[in-house]
Short mmCIF file of N, CA and C in Angstrom, two decimals:
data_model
loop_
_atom_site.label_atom_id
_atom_site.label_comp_id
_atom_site.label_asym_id
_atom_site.label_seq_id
_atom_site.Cartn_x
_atom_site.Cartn_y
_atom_site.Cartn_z
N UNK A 10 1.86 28.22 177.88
CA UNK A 10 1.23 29.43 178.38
C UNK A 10 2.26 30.56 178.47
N UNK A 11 3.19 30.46 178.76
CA UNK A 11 4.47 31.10 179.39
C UNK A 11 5.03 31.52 177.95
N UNK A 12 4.78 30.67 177.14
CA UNK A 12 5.67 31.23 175.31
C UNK A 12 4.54 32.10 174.80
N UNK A 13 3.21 32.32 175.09
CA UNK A 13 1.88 33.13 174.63
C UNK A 13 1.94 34.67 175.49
N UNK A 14 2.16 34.32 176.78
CA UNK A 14 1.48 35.27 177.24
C UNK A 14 2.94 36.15 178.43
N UNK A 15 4.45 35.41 178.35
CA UNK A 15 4.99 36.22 178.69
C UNK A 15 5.65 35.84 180.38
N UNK A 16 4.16 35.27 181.21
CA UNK A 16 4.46 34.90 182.25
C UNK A 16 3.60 33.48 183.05
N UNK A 17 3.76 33.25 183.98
CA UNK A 17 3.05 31.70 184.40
C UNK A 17 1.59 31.83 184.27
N UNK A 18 1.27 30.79 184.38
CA UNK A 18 -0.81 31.24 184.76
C UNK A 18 -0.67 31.48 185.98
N UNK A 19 -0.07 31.25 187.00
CA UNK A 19 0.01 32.10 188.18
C UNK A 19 0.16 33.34 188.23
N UNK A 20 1.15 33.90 187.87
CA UNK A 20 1.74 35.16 187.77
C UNK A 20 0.32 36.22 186.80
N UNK A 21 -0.58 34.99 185.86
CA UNK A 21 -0.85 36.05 184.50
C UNK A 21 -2.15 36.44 185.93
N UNK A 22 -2.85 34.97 186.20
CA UNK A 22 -3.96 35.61 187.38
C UNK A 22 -3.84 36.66 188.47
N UNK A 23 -2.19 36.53 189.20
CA UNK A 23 -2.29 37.37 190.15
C UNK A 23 -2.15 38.86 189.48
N UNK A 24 -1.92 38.94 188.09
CA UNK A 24 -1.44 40.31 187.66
C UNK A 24 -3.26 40.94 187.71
N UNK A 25 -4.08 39.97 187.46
CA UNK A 25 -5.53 40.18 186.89
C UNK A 25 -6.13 40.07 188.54
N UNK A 26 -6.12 39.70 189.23
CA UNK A 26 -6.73 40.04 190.44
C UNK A 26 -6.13 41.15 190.86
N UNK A 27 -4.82 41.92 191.16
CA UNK A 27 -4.24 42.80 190.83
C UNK A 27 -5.05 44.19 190.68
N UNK A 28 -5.21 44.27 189.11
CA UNK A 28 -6.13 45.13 188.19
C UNK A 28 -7.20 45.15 188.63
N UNK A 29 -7.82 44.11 188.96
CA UNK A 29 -9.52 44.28 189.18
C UNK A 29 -8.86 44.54 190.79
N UNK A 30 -8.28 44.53 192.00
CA UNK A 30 -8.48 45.42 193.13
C UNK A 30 -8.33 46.66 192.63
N UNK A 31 -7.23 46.73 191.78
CA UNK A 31 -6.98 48.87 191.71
C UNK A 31 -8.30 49.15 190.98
N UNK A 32 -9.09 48.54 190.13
CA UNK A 32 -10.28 49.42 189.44
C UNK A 32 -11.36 49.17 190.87
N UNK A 33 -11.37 48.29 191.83
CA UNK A 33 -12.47 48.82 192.69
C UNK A 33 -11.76 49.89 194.10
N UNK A 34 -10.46 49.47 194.23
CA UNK A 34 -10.14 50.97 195.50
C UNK A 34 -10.11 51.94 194.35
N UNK A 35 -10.09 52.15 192.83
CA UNK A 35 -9.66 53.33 192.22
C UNK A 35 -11.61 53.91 192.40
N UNK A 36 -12.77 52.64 192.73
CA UNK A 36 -14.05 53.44 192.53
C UNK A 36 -14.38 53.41 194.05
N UNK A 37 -13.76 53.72 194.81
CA UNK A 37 -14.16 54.10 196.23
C UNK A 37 -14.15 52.86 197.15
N UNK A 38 -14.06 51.40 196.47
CA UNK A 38 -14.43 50.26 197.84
C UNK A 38 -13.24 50.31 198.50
N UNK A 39 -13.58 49.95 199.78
CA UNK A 39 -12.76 49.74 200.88
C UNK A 39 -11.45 48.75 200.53
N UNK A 40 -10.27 48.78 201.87
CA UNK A 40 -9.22 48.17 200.87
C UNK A 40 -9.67 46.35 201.25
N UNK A 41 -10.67 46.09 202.42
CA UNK A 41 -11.04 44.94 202.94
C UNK A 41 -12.19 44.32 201.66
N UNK A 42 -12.74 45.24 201.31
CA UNK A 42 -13.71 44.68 200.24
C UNK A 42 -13.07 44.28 198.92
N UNK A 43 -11.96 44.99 198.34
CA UNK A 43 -11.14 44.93 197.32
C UNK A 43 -10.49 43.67 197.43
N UNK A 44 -9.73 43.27 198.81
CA UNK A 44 -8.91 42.04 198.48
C UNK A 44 -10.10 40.91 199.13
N UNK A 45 -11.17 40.92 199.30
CA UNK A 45 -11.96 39.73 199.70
C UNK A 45 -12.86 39.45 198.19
N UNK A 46 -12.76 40.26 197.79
CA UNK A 46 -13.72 40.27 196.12
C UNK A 46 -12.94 39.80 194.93
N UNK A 47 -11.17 39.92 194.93
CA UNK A 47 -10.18 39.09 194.25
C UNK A 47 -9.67 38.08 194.86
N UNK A 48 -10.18 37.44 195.65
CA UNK A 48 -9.93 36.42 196.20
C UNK A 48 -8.63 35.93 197.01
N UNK A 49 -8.01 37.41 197.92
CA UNK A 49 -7.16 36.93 198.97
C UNK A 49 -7.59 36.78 199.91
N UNK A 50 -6.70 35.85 201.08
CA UNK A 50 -7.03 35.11 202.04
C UNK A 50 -6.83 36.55 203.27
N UNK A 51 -5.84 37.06 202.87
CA UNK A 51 -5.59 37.78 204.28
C UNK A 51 -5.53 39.77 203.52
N UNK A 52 -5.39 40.51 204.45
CA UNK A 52 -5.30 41.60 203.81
C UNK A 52 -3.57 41.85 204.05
N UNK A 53 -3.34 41.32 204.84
CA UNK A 53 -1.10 41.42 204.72
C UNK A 53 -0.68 40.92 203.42
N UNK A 54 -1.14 39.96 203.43
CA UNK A 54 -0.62 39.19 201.87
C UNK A 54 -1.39 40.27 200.71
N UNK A 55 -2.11 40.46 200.50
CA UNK A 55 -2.90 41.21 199.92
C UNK A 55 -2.03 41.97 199.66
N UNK A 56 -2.01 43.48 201.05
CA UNK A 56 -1.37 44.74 200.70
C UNK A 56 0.02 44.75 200.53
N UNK A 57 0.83 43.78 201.08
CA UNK A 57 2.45 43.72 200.73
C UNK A 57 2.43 43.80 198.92
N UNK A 58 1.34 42.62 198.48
CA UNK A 58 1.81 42.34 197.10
C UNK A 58 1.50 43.19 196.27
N UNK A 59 0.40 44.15 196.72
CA UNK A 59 -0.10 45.40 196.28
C UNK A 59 0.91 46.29 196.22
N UNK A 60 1.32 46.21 197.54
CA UNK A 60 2.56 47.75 197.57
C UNK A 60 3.69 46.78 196.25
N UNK A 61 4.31 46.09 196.09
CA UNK A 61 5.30 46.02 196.05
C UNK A 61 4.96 45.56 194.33
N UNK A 62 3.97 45.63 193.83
CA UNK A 62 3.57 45.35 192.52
C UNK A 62 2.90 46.62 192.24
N UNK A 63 2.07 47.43 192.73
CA UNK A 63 2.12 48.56 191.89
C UNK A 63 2.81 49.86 192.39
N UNK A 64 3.22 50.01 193.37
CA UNK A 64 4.18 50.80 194.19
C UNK A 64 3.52 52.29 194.79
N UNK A 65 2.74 51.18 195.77
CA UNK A 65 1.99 52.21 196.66
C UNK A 65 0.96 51.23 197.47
N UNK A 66 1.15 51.40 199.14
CA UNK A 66 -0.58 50.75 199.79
C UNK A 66 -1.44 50.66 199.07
N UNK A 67 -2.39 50.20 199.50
CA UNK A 67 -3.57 49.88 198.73
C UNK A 67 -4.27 51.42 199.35
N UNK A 68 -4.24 51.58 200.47
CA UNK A 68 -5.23 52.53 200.81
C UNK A 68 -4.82 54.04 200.21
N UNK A 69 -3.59 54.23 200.18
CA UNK A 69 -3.03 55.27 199.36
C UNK A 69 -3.71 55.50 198.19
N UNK A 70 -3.74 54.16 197.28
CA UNK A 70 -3.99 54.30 196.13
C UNK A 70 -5.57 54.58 195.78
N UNK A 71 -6.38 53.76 197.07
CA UNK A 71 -8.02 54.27 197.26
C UNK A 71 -7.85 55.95 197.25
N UNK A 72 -7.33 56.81 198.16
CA UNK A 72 -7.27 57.98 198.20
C UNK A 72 -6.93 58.58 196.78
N UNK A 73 -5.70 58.48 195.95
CA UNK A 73 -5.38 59.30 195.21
C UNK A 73 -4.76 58.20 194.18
N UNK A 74 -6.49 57.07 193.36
CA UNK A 74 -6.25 56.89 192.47
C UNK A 74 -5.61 56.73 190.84
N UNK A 75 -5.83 58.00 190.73
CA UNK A 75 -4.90 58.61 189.34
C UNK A 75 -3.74 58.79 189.47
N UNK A 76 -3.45 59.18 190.82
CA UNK A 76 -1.66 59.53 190.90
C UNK A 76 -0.55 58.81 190.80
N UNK A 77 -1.14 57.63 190.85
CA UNK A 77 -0.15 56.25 190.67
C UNK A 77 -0.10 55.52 189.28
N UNK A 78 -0.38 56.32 188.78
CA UNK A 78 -0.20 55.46 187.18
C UNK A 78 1.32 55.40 186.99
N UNK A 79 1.10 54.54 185.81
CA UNK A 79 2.89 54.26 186.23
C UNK A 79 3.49 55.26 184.91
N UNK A 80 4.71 55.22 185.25
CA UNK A 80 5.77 56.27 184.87
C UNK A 80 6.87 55.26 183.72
N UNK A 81 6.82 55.90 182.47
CA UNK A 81 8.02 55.29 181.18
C UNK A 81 9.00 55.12 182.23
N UNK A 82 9.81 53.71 181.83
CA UNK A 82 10.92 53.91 182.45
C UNK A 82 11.81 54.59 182.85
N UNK A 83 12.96 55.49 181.63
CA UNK A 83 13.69 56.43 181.61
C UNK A 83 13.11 58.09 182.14
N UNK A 84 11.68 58.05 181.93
CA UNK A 84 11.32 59.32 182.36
C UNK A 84 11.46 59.46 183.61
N UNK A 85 11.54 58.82 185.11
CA UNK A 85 10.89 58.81 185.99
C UNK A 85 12.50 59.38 186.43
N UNK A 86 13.52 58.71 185.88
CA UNK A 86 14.98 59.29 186.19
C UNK A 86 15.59 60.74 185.78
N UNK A 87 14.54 61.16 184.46
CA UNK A 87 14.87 62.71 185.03
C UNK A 87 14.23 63.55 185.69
N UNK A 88 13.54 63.20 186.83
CA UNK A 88 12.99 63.66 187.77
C UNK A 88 14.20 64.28 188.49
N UNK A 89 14.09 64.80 189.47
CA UNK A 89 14.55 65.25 190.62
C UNK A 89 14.62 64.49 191.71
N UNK A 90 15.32 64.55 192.88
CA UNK A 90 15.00 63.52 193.80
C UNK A 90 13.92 64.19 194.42
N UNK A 91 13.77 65.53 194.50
CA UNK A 91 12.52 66.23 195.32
C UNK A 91 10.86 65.57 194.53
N UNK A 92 10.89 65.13 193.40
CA UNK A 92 9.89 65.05 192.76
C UNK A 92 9.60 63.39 192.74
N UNK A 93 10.64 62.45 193.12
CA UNK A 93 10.39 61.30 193.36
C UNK A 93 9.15 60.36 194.14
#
């Protein structure tokens, strides 16, 4: 699985429960409905792995969907620190 697709079947599911929370906080559901509908147990575990995998709360990202798309690597460094 890991020589196909890059990473574990653990890792490939949590990337895909993941995706399907940001497409329902990106269509308005709550951040409690989002991680009970991908199947986490708690909303801590939930939002830590949220923040720290797409880099932002979950509820942040309910608010201002689009703004968190992610950034080319090298581009994001000629930013400014004001623009960070």
């Amino acid at each position: 699985f890991r020589a196909l697709f890059g990473v574990t079947p653990h890792q490939y599911r949590t990337n895909a429960r993941l995706k399907r929370a940001q497409q329902l906080l990106g269509n308005g559901s709550s951040v409690t409905d989002a991680y009970v509908a991908v199947g986490f147990a708690s909303a801590g575990s939930f939002s830590h792995l949220f923040a720290s995998r797409i880099g932002v709360a979950p509820s942040a990202y309910r608010r201002h969907p689009f703004a968190h798309g992610p950034t080319p690597g090298c581009i994001s460094l000629m930013a400014s620190p004001r623009e960070r």
